[in-house]
Amino acid sequence: MIRSLLLNNPDAVRRAGLALILSLVTAALYGMGISSAWLGKMVPPLAGWLSESPALGRLLAAMLLALAIYANWKALRLLSRGWQIFGVWLELFILLMLFFYSFDLSLGFIAKKIGFMISQGVVTTLYISAISIAIATVIALVGAIAKLSKNGVIYGLATFYTSLFRGLPLLMQIYIIYLGLPQVGYVISAIPAGILALSLCYGAYMTEIFRAGIESIPRGQSEGATALGLSPAQTMGLVVLPQAMRVIIPPTGNQFIAMLKDSSLVSVVGVWELMYLARTQGQTEFRHIEMLITASMIYWVLSIGLELVQSRIEKRFGRFNVR
Amino acid sequence: MTVQPEIQLENVHKWYGKYHALAEINLTVRQGERVVICGPSGSGKSTLIRCINRLEAHQEGRITVTGMELTDDEKTAGHIRREVGMVFQHFNLFPHLTIVENCILAPMWVRGQRRAEAIERARHFLDRVHIGEQADKYPIQLSGGQQQRVAIARALCMAPKVMLFDEPTSALDPEMVKEVLDTMVELAQEGMTMICVTHEMGFARQVADRVVFMDRGRIVEEGAPHDFFAAPQTARAREFLSQILH
Ligand SMILES: Nc1ncnc2c1ncn2[C@@H]1O[C@H](COP(=O)(O)OP(=O)(O)OP(=O)(O)O)[C@@H](O)[C@H]1O
Ligand SMILES: [Mg+2]
């Protein structure tokens, strides 16, 4: 009976569903402890009532906010897809900025420091990441081929390497390389130690990505190449890898973005990269939060840059697959 | 003076683990000869021709191809693969390369031809398999029959002395089978040494000098197509033929 009632009254069901969602959002906002102060500011006559019955006031605030969100949703729905995406980004970005604004940041202090943050911090972060990414890619390629090898010794080396460097926290690896290598007589300075740790750690992760990519190419491809007389190296480089790239690039792009941010860990050994500056530049004037937020935004911008590069490369390697 | 056979297998055995995939294979193919191999599924036909260019390694016996013996030495295998073209059931074209790039890859990297020269030769062979206009497309943009003809052209670009075909038409829609078979017939008429695994009995009748029938890893029967189809000697072959020809 309920079933036929539901089936035969689509409009009523739709409205009930909407009401349910709105009340859930309201309840969630209320539960999170929304404040009603803004209502008092916007409509002064309400202020008296608000202080008399705070609970009702907060409920009203939650309901109004839920309705505002709904109106916003409806408004965005009127736009075309491209503008919808832009609209969502814009609104969320403004909210994020309002959130930061609420910290009462000193923009003057940021303006004073940002030049140094970029010229010293960003440059160091970028070059540590870029060198590590390049080395990690080479390691991953060698590691993947080793992992596919029939030779037991080579396979053993490759599996031990990936297991160890995926198994230890990166922070630990940085300490071990920086503090441990001198113990065996090899003094290494902070930046090379950081690059070495990042390369080895990400090389281990990426070995798995490369191996999966290579294995995703059907056997017939390498057989076809072999039958034409191509050597194993030529088969890999000319036939298998170019095709495997399609599978390898998206997760590798993720790894690059992750590495960019994990490079912040080398700040623990005193490298003056972005994170180190973010922690130290604000100290003298007790402006920590300014520096941390600035550095965060810079990391974000850099990541977006990498995302764009990634999607361009993906398009290039996806080419032969479109009809 | 006896002419050296193009391909010679002497008492060849092959095992996959414990499974005896090829047993006591003796087969001689002279220059210009066309041999068709047939037999039930799993009888070792693919294994046999894949041993000839060492996509699979045999464990006992001797295989000699164009005068060179196949051993564990990868170099000899490489030399033999240059002289032996292979066409697969599923074409195995390289999807990231255009048709003409598929055809010039090995000539440039293995034979050391210059690009311009390789392209010219590739266009010649693509024209011969009637696919010249498609040279700059990607494999996925071609029909199955066209792709298989490209695969044949790609193999021919290496100027092989021998061509191996492993069921080249069995992955094709019926209406495309003929165009590929026609190409193979033309190739046979030009005197190419060919070994074809196929169940296309019309093709076997038309071009084969010899039909080899395999069962359970052995060559059970061998003879001229006319004799084999008209009067198969073994019960296994009779049964197989009755299934193939309905
Ligand atoms: N790589 C392998 N590992 C183990 N067994 C294999 C392998 N390749 C083939 N075989 C086995 O060897 C036997 C012969 O296989 P083969 O592919 O040569 O048969 P075929 O005559 O070509 O059959 P089809 O007509 O189905 O292609 C089969 O029983 C198969 O299961
Ligand atoms: Mg087969």
Coordinates of C-alpha atoms and ligand atoms in Angstrom, one line a residue:
Chain A
M1 CA 0.0 0.0 0.0
I2 CA 2.8 2.4 1.0
R3 CA 4.6 1.3 -2.2
S4 CA 1.7 2.3 -4.5
L5 CA 1.2 5.5 -2.5
L6 CA 4.9 6.4 -3.2
L7 CA 4.8 5.3 -6.8
N8 CA 1.6 7.3 -7.7
N9 CA 2.6 10.6 -6.1
P10 CA 5.9 11.5 -7.5
D11 CA 5.6 15.2 -6.7
A12 CA 4.7 14.6 -3.1
V13 CA 7.5 12.2 -2.7
R14 CA 9.9 14.7 -4.3
R15 CA 8.8 17.4 -1.9
A16 CA 9.0 15.1 1.1
G17 CA 12.5 14.1 0.1
L18 CA 13.5 17.8 -0.2
A19 CA 12.0 18.6 3.2
L20 CA 13.9 15.6 4.7
I21 CA 17.2 16.7 3.2
L22 CA 16.7 20.3 4.4
S23 CA 15.8 19.2 7.9
L24 CA 18.8 16.9 8.0
V25 CA 21.1 19.8 7.0
T26 CA 19.4 22.0 9.5
A27 CA 19.9 19.4 12.2
A28 CA 23.5 19.0 11.2
L29 CA 24.2 22.7 11.4
Y30 CA 22.4 23.0 14.7
G31 CA 24.3 20.0 16.0
M32 CA 27.6 21.6 15.0
G33 CA 26.7 24.5 17.2
I34 CA 26.0 27.2 14.7
S35 CA 25.9 30.7 16.2
S36 CA 23.0 33.1 15.8
A37 CA 25.0 36.3 16.4
W38 CA 25.0 37.1 12.7
L39 CA 21.2 37.1 12.7
G40 CA 21.2 39.8 15.4
K41 CA 23.7 41.9 13.5
M42 CA 21.7 41.6 10.2
V43 CA 18.3 42.2 11.8
P44 CA 18.8 44.3 14.9
P45 CA 15.1 44.0 16.1
L46 CA 15.6 40.3 16.6
A47 CA 18.5 40.8 19.0
G48 CA 16.3 40.9 22.0
W49 CA 14.4 37.8 21.2
L50 CA 17.7 36.0 20.4
S51 CA 19.1 36.6 23.8
E52 CA 15.9 35.5 25.5
S53 CA 15.6 32.1 23.7
P54 CA 19.1 31.2 22.4
A55 CA 18.2 27.6 21.4
L56 CA 15.3 28.8 19.2
G57 CA 17.5 31.4 17.7
R58 CA 20.1 28.9 16.8
L59 CA 17.5 26.7 15.2
L60 CA 16.3 29.6 13.1
A61 CA 19.9 30.4 12.1
A62 CA 20.4 26.8 11.1
M63 CA 17.2 26.8 9.0
L64 CA 18.0 30.0 7.3
L65 CA 21.4 28.8 6.4
A66 CA 20.0 25.5 5.1
L67 CA 17.6 27.5 2.9
A68 CA 20.5 29.7 1.7
I69 CA 22.4 26.6 0.7
Y70 CA 19.4 25.3 -1.1
A71 CA 18.8 28.5 -2.9
N72 CA 22.5 28.5 -3.9
W73 CA 22.1 25.0 -5.3
K74 CA 19.1 25.9 -7.3
A75 CA 20.8 29.0 -8.7
L76 CA 23.9 27.1 -9.7
R77 CA 21.7 24.5 -11.4
L78 CA 20.6 27.2 -13.8
L79 CA 24.1 27.7 -15.2
S80 CA 25.9 25.7 -17.8
R81 CA 28.3 23.0 -16.6
G82 CA 31.4 25.1 -17.1
W83 CA 30.0 28.0 -15.1
Q84 CA 28.7 25.6 -12.5
I85 CA 32.3 24.4 -11.9
F86 CA 33.6 27.9 -11.9
G87 CA 30.8 29.0 -9.5
V88 CA 31.5 26.3 -7.0
W89 CA 35.2 27.0 -7.1
L90 CA 34.6 30.7 -6.6
E91 CA 32.2 30.3 -3.7
L92 CA 34.4 27.7 -1.9
F93 CA 37.5 29.9 -2.4
I94 CA 35.7 32.9 -1.0
L95 CA 34.6 30.8 2.0
L96 CA 38.2 29.7 2.5
M97 CA 39.5 33.2 2.4
L98 CA 36.8 34.3 4.9
F99 CA 38.1 31.5 7.1
F100 CA 41.6 32.8 6.9
Y101 CA 40.4 36.4 7.3
S102 CA 38.9 35.4 10.6
F103 CA 42.4 34.8 12.0
D104 CA 43.0 38.6 11.7
L105 CA 46.1 38.2 9.6
S106 CA 48.6 40.9 9.1
L107 CA 48.8 41.3 5.4
G108 CA 51.6 43.7 5.7
F109 CA 53.8 41.0 7.4
I110 CA 52.9 38.6 4.6
A111 CA 53.8 41.1 1.9
K112 CA 57.1 41.7 3.6
K113 CA 58.0 38.1 3.8
I114 CA 56.5 36.6 0.6
G115 CA 59.4 37.6 -1.6
F116 CA 61.9 35.7 0.5
M117 CA 59.5 32.7 0.9
I118 CA 59.4 32.4 -2.9
S119 CA 63.0 33.2 -3.8
Q120 CA 64.4 31.0 -1.1
G121 CA 61.6 28.6 -0.1
V122 CA 59.8 27.8 -3.3
V123 CA 63.0 27.6 -5.3
T124 CA 64.5 25.1 -2.8
T125 CA 61.3 23.1 -2.6
L126 CA 61.0 23.0 -6.4
Y127 CA 64.5 22.0 -7.1
I128 CA 64.6 19.3 -4.4
S129 CA 61.3 17.9 -5.7
A130 CA 62.3 18.1 -9.4
I131 CA 65.6 16.3 -8.8
S132 CA 64.0 13.7 -6.6
I133 CA 61.2 13.1 -9.1
A134 CA 63.7 12.6 -11.9
I135 CA 65.8 10.2 -9.9
A136 CA 62.7 8.4 -8.6
T137 CA 61.5 7.9 -12.1
V138 CA 64.7 6.3 -13.2
I139 CA 64.7 4.1 -10.0
A140 CA 61.1 3.1 -10.7
L141 CA 61.8 2.1 -14.3
V142 CA 64.8 0.0 -13.3
G143 CA 62.9 -1.4 -10.3
A144 CA 59.9 -2.4 -12.4
I145 CA 62.0 -4.2 -15.0
A146 CA 63.9 -5.9 -12.2
K147 CA 60.7 -7.0 -10.6
L148 CA 59.6 -8.5 -13.9
S149 CA 62.9 -10.3 -14.2
K150 CA 63.2 -14.1 -14.2
N151 CA 66.6 -13.7 -12.5
G152 CA 66.1 -14.5 -8.8
V153 CA 69.0 -12.3 -7.6
I154 CA 67.7 -9.3 -9.4
Y155 CA 64.1 -10.0 -8.3
G156 CA 65.3 -10.4 -4.7
L157 CA 67.1 -7.1 -4.8
A158 CA 64.1 -5.3 -6.2
T159 CA 61.6 -6.7 -3.7
F160 CA 63.8 -6.1 -0.7
Y161 CA 64.3 -2.5 -1.9
T162 CA 60.6 -1.7 -2.4
S163 CA 59.6 -3.5 0.8
L164 CA 62.1 -1.6 2.9
F165 CA 61.6 1.9 1.5
R166 CA 57.8 1.6 1.4
G167 CA 57.8 0.2 4.9
L168 CA 59.7 2.9 6.7
P169 CA 58.2 6.3 7.4
L170 CA 59.8 8.9 5.1
L171 CA 60.7 11.0 8.1
M172 CA 62.7 8.1 9.5
Q173 CA 64.5 7.6 6.2
I174 CA 65.5 11.2 6.2
Y175 CA 66.9 10.9 9.7
I176 CA 68.6 7.6 9.0
I177 CA 70.3 8.9 5.8
Y178 CA 71.3 12.2 7.3
L179 CA 72.5 10.9 10.7
G180 CA 73.3 7.3 9.8
L181 CA 75.5 7.6 6.7
P182 CA 78.1 9.7 8.6
Q183 CA 78.4 6.8 11.1
V184 CA 79.7 4.6 8.3
G185 CA 82.1 7.3 7.2
Y186 CA 80.1 9.0 4.5
V187 CA 79.3 12.6 5.5
I188 CA 76.3 13.9 3.6
S189 CA 74.9 17.4 3.8
A190 CA 71.3 18.1 4.4
I191 CA 70.0 18.8 0.8
P192 CA 71.6 15.7 -0.8
A193 CA 70.3 13.6 2.2
G194 CA 66.8 14.9 1.6
I195 CA 67.0 14.3 -2.1
L196 CA 68.3 10.8 -1.6
A197 CA 65.6 9.9 0.9
L198 CA 62.8 11.3 -1.3
S199 CA 64.1 9.6 -4.4
L200 CA 64.5 6.2 -2.7
C201 CA 61.1 6.4 -1.0
Y202 CA 59.2 7.5 -4.0
G203 CA 61.2 5.3 -6.3
A204 CA 59.9 2.4 -4.3
Y205 CA 56.3 3.5 -4.6
M206 CA 56.6 4.3 -8.3
T207 CA 58.3 0.9 -9.0
E208 CA 54.9 -0.7 -8.3
I209 CA 53.2 1.8 -10.5
F210 CA 55.6 1.2 -13.4
R211 CA 55.4 -2.6 -12.9
A212 CA 51.6 -2.5 -13.0
G213 CA 51.7 -0.3 -16.1
I214 CA 54.2 -2.6 -17.9
E215 CA 52.2 -5.7 -17.0
S216 CA 49.0 -4.1 -18.3
I217 CA 50.2 -4.3 -21.9
P218 CA 49.1 -7.5 -23.5
R219 CA 51.8 -10.2 -24.1
G220 CA 51.0 -10.0 -27.9
Q221 CA 52.6 -6.6 -28.0
S222 CA 56.0 -7.7 -26.9
E223 CA 55.7 -10.9 -28.9
G224 CA 54.9 -8.9 -32.0
A225 CA 58.0 -6.8 -31.5
T226 CA 60.2 -9.7 -30.7
A227 CA 59.0 -11.6 -33.8
L228 CA 60.0 -8.5 -35.9
G229 CA 63.6 -8.9 -34.5
L230 CA 63.5 -6.1 -31.9
S231 CA 65.8 -6.7 -29.0
P232 CA 64.3 -6.9 -25.4
A233 CA 65.5 -3.3 -24.7
Q234 CA 64.0 -2.0 -28.0
T235 CA 60.8 -3.9 -27.3
M236 CA 60.5 -2.3 -23.9
G237 CA 61.5 1.2 -25.0
L238 CA 59.7 1.4 -28.3
V239 CA 56.6 -0.7 -27.9
V240 CA 55.7 -1.5 -24.2
L241 CA 56.7 1.6 -22.3
P242 CA 55.0 4.1 -24.6
Q243 CA 51.8 2.2 -24.2
A244 CA 52.3 1.7 -20.5
M245 CA 52.6 5.4 -20.1
R246 CA 48.8 5.8 -20.3
V247 CA 48.5 3.6 -17.2
I248 CA 51.5 5.0 -15.5
I249 CA 51.0 8.7 -15.8
P250 CA 47.9 9.4 -13.7
P251 CA 49.1 7.7 -10.5
T252 CA 52.6 9.0 -11.1
G253 CA 51.1 12.5 -11.3
N254 CA 49.6 11.9 -7.9
Q255 CA 53.0 10.8 -6.6
F256 CA 54.6 13.9 -7.9
I257 CA 52.1 16.1 -6.1
A258 CA 52.5 14.0 -2.9
M259 CA 56.3 14.3 -3.2
L260 CA 56.1 18.1 -3.6
K261 CA 54.4 18.3 -0.2
D262 CA 56.4 15.5 1.4
S263 CA 59.5 17.5 0.5
S264 CA 58.5 19.6 3.5
L265 CA 59.8 16.8 5.7
V266 CA 63.4 17.6 4.8
S267 CA 62.9 20.8 6.8
V268 CA 63.7 18.6 9.9
V269 CA 67.3 18.5 8.9
G270 CA 67.4 22.3 8.4
V271 CA 67.0 22.7 4.7
W272 CA 65.7 26.2 4.0
E273 CA 62.8 25.1 1.9
L274 CA 59.2 26.4 2.0
M275 CA 58.1 24.5 5.2
Y276 CA 61.2 25.5 7.1
L277 CA 60.7 29.1 6.3
A278 CA 57.0 28.8 7.2
R279 CA 58.0 27.6 10.6
T280 CA 60.9 30.0 11.2
Q281 CA 60.1 33.3 9.5
G282 CA 57.2 34.2 11.8
Q283 CA 59.0 33.4 15.0
T284 CA 60.5 36.8 15.8
E285 CA 57.3 38.7 15.5
F286 CA 54.9 35.9 16.6
R287 CA 53.3 35.8 13.2
H288 CA 53.2 32.0 12.9
I289 CA 49.8 31.6 11.4
E290 CA 50.6 34.2 8.6
M291 CA 53.6 32.2 7.4
L292 CA 51.9 28.8 7.7
I293 CA 48.9 30.0 5.7
T294 CA 51.1 31.7 3.1
A295 CA 53.2 28.5 2.7
S296 CA 50.0 26.4 2.4
M297 CA 48.6 28.6 -0.3
I298 CA 52.0 28.4 -2.2
Y299 CA 52.0 24.6 -1.9
W300 CA 48.4 24.5 -3.3
V301 CA 49.3 26.8 -6.2
L302 CA 52.3 24.5 -7.0
S303 CA 50.1 21.4 -6.9
I304 CA 47.6 23.0 -9.2
G305 CA 50.5 23.7 -11.6
L306 CA 51.5 20.0 -11.5
E307 CA 47.8 18.9 -12.0
L308 CA 47.7 21.0 -15.2
V309 CA 50.9 19.5 -16.5
Q310 CA 49.7 16.0 -15.7
S311 CA 46.4 16.5 -17.6
R312 CA 48.3 17.8 -20.6
I313 CA 50.6 14.8 -20.7
E314 CA 47.7 12.5 -20.2
K315 CA 46.0 13.9 -23.2
R316 CA 49.1 13.5 -25.3
F317 CA 49.5 9.8 -24.4
G318 CA 45.8 9.1 -24.7
R319 CA 45.9 10.2 -28.3
F320 CA 46.0 6.9 -30.1
N321 CA 43.1 5.6 -28.1
V322 CA 40.5 8.0 -29.5
R323 CA 38.6 7.0 -32.5
Chain B
M1 CA 74.0 -30.9 -55.0
T2 CA 71.2 -30.8 -52.4
V3 CA 69.7 -27.5 -51.5
Q4 CA 69.7 -26.6 -47.9
P5 CA 66.2 -26.7 -46.6
E6 CA 64.8 -23.3 -45.4
I7 CA 63.5 -24.8 -42.2
Q8 CA 64.3 -28.1 -40.6
L9 CA 63.1 -29.6 -37.4
E10 CA 64.7 -32.9 -36.2
N11 CA 63.2 -34.9 -33.4
V12 CA 62.0 -31.8 -31.6
H13 CA 60.4 -32.1 -28.1
K14 CA 58.9 -29.4 -26.0
W15 CA 57.4 -29.5 -22.5
Y16 CA 55.4 -27.0 -20.6
G17 CA 56.3 -28.1 -17.1
K18 CA 55.3 -31.8 -17.2
Y19 CA 53.0 -31.3 -20.2
H20 CA 54.5 -32.8 -23.3
A21 CA 53.4 -30.1 -25.9
L22 CA 55.5 -31.3 -28.8
A23 CA 56.8 -34.8 -29.3
E24 CA 59.2 -36.2 -32.0
I25 CA 58.5 -33.4 -34.5
N26 CA 60.3 -33.9 -37.8
L27 CA 59.5 -31.3 -40.5
T28 CA 61.5 -30.1 -43.4
V29 CA 60.4 -27.1 -45.5
R30 CA 62.2 -26.3 -48.7
Q31 CA 62.6 -22.8 -50.1
G32 CA 59.4 -21.7 -51.8
E33 CA 57.3 -24.4 -50.2
R34 CA 53.9 -23.7 -48.7
V35 CA 52.9 -25.8 -45.7
V36 CA 49.6 -25.8 -44.0
I37 CA 49.3 -27.1 -40.5
C38 CA 46.0 -28.1 -39.1
G39 CA 44.7 -30.1 -36.2
P40 CA 42.3 -30.0 -33.3
S41 CA 42.6 -27.2 -30.6
G42 CA 45.4 -27.8 -28.2
S43 CA 47.3 -30.1 -30.6
G44 CA 50.4 -27.9 -30.5
K45 CA 50.1 -26.0 -33.8
S46 CA 50.9 -22.6 -32.3
T47 CA 53.6 -24.1 -30.2
L48 CA 55.3 -25.6 -33.2
I49 CA 55.4 -22.5 -35.3
R50 CA 56.4 -20.3 -32.3
C51 CA 59.4 -22.6 -31.8
I52 CA 60.5 -21.7 -35.3
N53 CA 61.2 -18.1 -34.4
R54 CA 61.9 -18.9 -30.7
L55 CA 58.9 -17.2 -29.2
E56 CA 59.0 -20.5 -27.4
A57 CA 62.1 -22.5 -26.6
H58 CA 62.3 -26.3 -27.4
Q59 CA 64.1 -28.6 -25.1
E60 CA 65.2 -31.4 -27.3
G61 CA 66.1 -31.9 -30.9
R62 CA 67.5 -29.5 -33.5
I63 CA 65.7 -26.6 -35.3
T64 CA 67.6 -25.0 -38.2
V65 CA 66.2 -21.9 -39.9
T66 CA 67.8 -20.4 -43.0
G67 CA 71.0 -22.3 -42.2
M68 CA 71.3 -21.2 -38.6
E69 CA 70.6 -23.5 -35.6
L70 CA 68.4 -22.1 -32.8
T71 CA 70.1 -22.4 -29.5
D72 CA 69.9 -20.6 -26.2
D73 CA 72.0 -17.9 -27.8
E74 CA 69.7 -14.9 -28.0
K75 CA 71.9 -13.4 -30.8
T76 CA 71.1 -16.3 -33.2
A77 CA 67.5 -16.0 -32.3
G78 CA 67.6 -12.4 -33.2
H79 CA 69.3 -13.1 -36.6
I80 CA 66.7 -15.8 -37.4
R81 CA 63.8 -13.5 -36.4
R82 CA 65.0 -11.0 -39.0
E83 CA 64.5 -13.6 -41.7
V84 CA 61.2 -15.0 -40.4
G85 CA 58.1 -12.9 -40.5
M86 CA 55.1 -13.8 -38.3
V87 CA 51.4 -13.0 -38.5
F88 CA 49.3 -13.5 -35.4
Q89 CA 45.7 -14.4 -34.8
H90 CA 45.1 -11.1 -33.1
F91 CA 47.3 -9.0 -35.5
N92 CA 49.4 -7.5 -32.6
L93 CA 49.8 -4.2 -34.3
F94 CA 51.2 -1.4 -32.1
P95 CA 48.3 0.8 -31.3
H96 CA 50.4 3.8 -30.3
L97 CA 51.9 4.0 -33.8
T98 CA 50.3 4.9 -37.1
I99 CA 50.1 2.2 -39.8
V100 CA 53.2 3.4 -41.6
E101 CA 55.1 3.8 -38.3
N102 CA 54.2 0.2 -37.5
C103 CA 55.8 -0.8 -40.7
I104 CA 59.0 1.2 -40.4
L105 CA 59.8 0.5 -36.8
A106 CA 61.7 -2.8 -37.3
P107 CA 63.4 -1.9 -40.6
M108 CA 64.8 1.2 -39.0
W109 CA 65.8 -0.2 -35.6
V110 CA 66.8 -3.7 -36.6
R111 CA 67.9 -3.4 -40.2
G112 CA 69.2 0.1 -39.8
Q113 CA 67.4 1.6 -42.7
R114 CA 67.0 5.4 -43.0
R115 CA 63.6 6.7 -42.3
A116 CA 62.9 7.9 -45.8
E117 CA 63.9 4.6 -47.3
A118 CA 61.9 2.7 -44.8
I119 CA 58.8 4.8 -45.5
E120 CA 59.1 4.3 -49.2
R121 CA 59.4 0.5 -48.8
A122 CA 56.5 0.5 -46.3
R123 CA 54.3 2.4 -48.7
H124 CA 55.2 -0.1 -51.4
F125 CA 54.1 -3.1 -49.3
L126 CA 51.0 -1.2 -48.0
D127 CA 49.9 -0.6 -51.6
R128 CA 50.5 -4.3 -52.3
V129 CA 48.0 -5.3 -49.6
H130 CA 45.7 -2.6 -50.9
I131 CA 45.8 -0.4 -47.9
G132 CA 48.0 2.5 -49.0
E133 CA 45.5 5.2 -48.4
Q134 CA 45.2 4.3 -44.7
A135 CA 49.0 4.7 -44.0
D136 CA 48.6 7.6 -41.6
K137 CA 45.7 6.2 -39.6
Y138 CA 46.0 4.4 -36.2
P139 CA 45.3 0.7 -36.1
I140 CA 42.2 1.1 -34.1
Q141 CA 40.7 3.1 -37.0
L142 CA 40.9 0.1 -39.3
S143 CA 38.7 -2.9 -39.6
G144 CA 39.9 -6.3 -38.5
G145 CA 40.7 -7.5 -42.1
Q146 CA 42.6 -4.3 -42.8
Q147 CA 44.5 -4.6 -39.6
Q148 CA 45.6 -8.1 -40.5
R149 CA 46.7 -7.0 -44.0
V150 CA 48.8 -4.3 -42.3
A151 CA 50.3 -7.0 -40.1
I152 CA 51.3 -8.9 -43.2
A153 CA 52.8 -5.8 -44.8
R154 CA 54.6 -5.0 -41.6
A155 CA 56.2 -8.4 -41.6
L156 CA 57.1 -8.1 -45.4
C157 CA 58.9 -4.8 -44.8
M158 CA 61.6 -6.8 -43.1
A159 CA 62.1 -8.7 -46.4
P160 CA 61.8 -12.1 -44.6
K161 CA 62.7 -15.3 -46.3
V162 CA 60.0 -17.2 -44.5
M163 CA 56.5 -16.2 -43.3
L164 CA 54.7 -17.9 -40.4
F165 CA 51.0 -17.5 -40.0
D166 CA 49.1 -18.5 -36.8
E167 CA 45.4 -18.7 -37.6
P168 CA 45.5 -15.3 -39.3
T169 CA 41.8 -15.3 -40.2
S170 CA 40.2 -16.9 -37.2
A171 CA 39.6 -13.7 -35.3
L172 CA 38.0 -12.0 -38.3
D173 CA 34.3 -11.5 -39.2
P174 CA 33.4 -13.9 -42.1
E175 CA 33.2 -11.1 -44.7
M176 CA 36.8 -10.1 -44.0
V177 CA 38.3 -13.5 -44.2
K178 CA 38.5 -13.4 -48.0
E179 CA 40.5 -10.2 -48.3
V180 CA 43.2 -11.6 -46.0
L181 CA 43.3 -15.0 -47.7
D182 CA 43.5 -13.3 -51.1
T183 CA 46.6 -11.4 -49.8
M184 CA 48.1 -14.6 -48.6
V185 CA 47.4 -16.3 -51.9
E186 CA 49.2 -13.5 -53.8
L187 CA 52.1 -13.9 -51.5
A188 CA 52.2 -17.7 -52.1
Q189 CA 52.1 -17.1 -55.9
E190 CA 55.2 -14.9 -55.6
G191 CA 57.1 -17.8 -54.2
M192 CA 57.3 -16.9 -50.5
T193 CA 58.2 -19.8 -48.2
M194 CA 55.1 -20.1 -45.9
I195 CA 54.0 -22.1 -42.9
C196 CA 50.3 -21.4 -42.2
V197 CA 48.3 -22.7 -39.2
T198 CA 44.8 -22.4 -40.6
H199 CA 41.5 -24.2 -40.8
E200 CA 40.7 -22.6 -44.1
M201 CA 40.6 -25.7 -46.2
G202 CA 39.9 -23.9 -49.4
F203 CA 43.1 -21.9 -48.9
A204 CA 45.0 -25.2 -48.2
R205 CA 43.7 -26.8 -51.4
Q206 CA 44.5 -23.7 -53.5
V207 CA 48.1 -23.0 -52.4
A208 CA 49.5 -25.6 -50.1
D209 CA 52.2 -28.0 -51.3
R210 CA 51.7 -30.1 -48.2
V211 CA 49.3 -30.4 -45.4
V212 CA 50.6 -31.4 -41.9
F213 CA 48.0 -32.8 -39.5
M214 CA 48.9 -32.6 -35.8
D215 CA 47.3 -34.2 -32.8
R216 CA 48.4 -34.2 -29.2
G217 CA 51.7 -32.7 -29.9
R218 CA 52.6 -35.0 -32.7
I219 CA 52.6 -34.9 -36.5
V220 CA 50.2 -37.6 -37.2
E221 CA 49.9 -37.3 -41.0
E222 CA 51.5 -35.4 -43.8
G223 CA 50.7 -35.3 -47.5
A224 CA 49.7 -33.3 -50.5
P225 CA 46.4 -31.5 -50.0
H226 CA 44.5 -33.5 -52.6
D227 CA 45.5 -36.8 -51.0
F228 CA 44.9 -35.6 -47.4
F229 CA 41.5 -34.2 -48.1
A230 CA 40.3 -37.0 -50.3
A231 CA 41.7 -39.9 -48.4
P232 CA 43.0 -39.2 -44.9
Q233 CA 45.1 -42.1 -43.6
T234 CA 44.4 -41.9 -39.9
A235 CA 41.1 -42.1 -38.0
R236 CA 42.0 -38.9 -36.1
A237 CA 42.4 -37.0 -39.3
R238 CA 39.1 -38.4 -40.7
E239 CA 37.3 -37.4 -37.6
F240 CA 38.9 -33.9 -37.6
L241 CA 38.0 -33.3 -41.3
S242 CA 34.4 -34.4 -40.8
Q243 CA 34.1 -31.8 -38.1
I244 CA 35.7 -29.1 -40.1
L245 CA 33.8 -29.8 -43.3
H246 CA 30.5 -30.3 -41.3
Ligands
LIG1 N1 52.6 -21.0 -22.0 C1 52.0 -22.3 -21.8 N2 52.1 -22.9 -20.6 C2 51.5 -24.1 -20.4 N3 50.9 -24.8 -21.3 C3 50.7 -24.2 -22.6 C4 51.3 -22.9 -22.9 N4 51.0 -22.7 -24.2 C5 50.3 -23.7 -24.6 N5 50.1 -24.6 -23.7 C6 49.5 -25.9 -23.9 O1 50.1 -26.6 -24.9 C7 49.1 -27.2 -25.7 C8 49.2 -26.8 -27.2 O2 48.9 -25.5 -27.3 P1 48.9 -24.7 -28.6 O3 48.6 -23.3 -28.4 O4 50.1 -25.0 -29.4 O5 47.7 -25.4 -29.4 P2 47.0 -25.1 -30.8 O6 47.1 -26.3 -31.6 O7 47.6 -23.9 -31.3 O8 45.5 -24.9 -30.4 P3 44.5 -23.8 -30.9 O9 43.9 -24.3 -32.2 O10 43.5 -23.7 -29.9 O11 45.2 -22.5 -31.1 C9 47.7 -26.9 -25.1 O12 47.3 -28.0 -24.4 C10 48.0 -25.7 -24.2 O13 47.2 -25.8 -23.1
MG2 MG 46.9 -21.8 -31.7

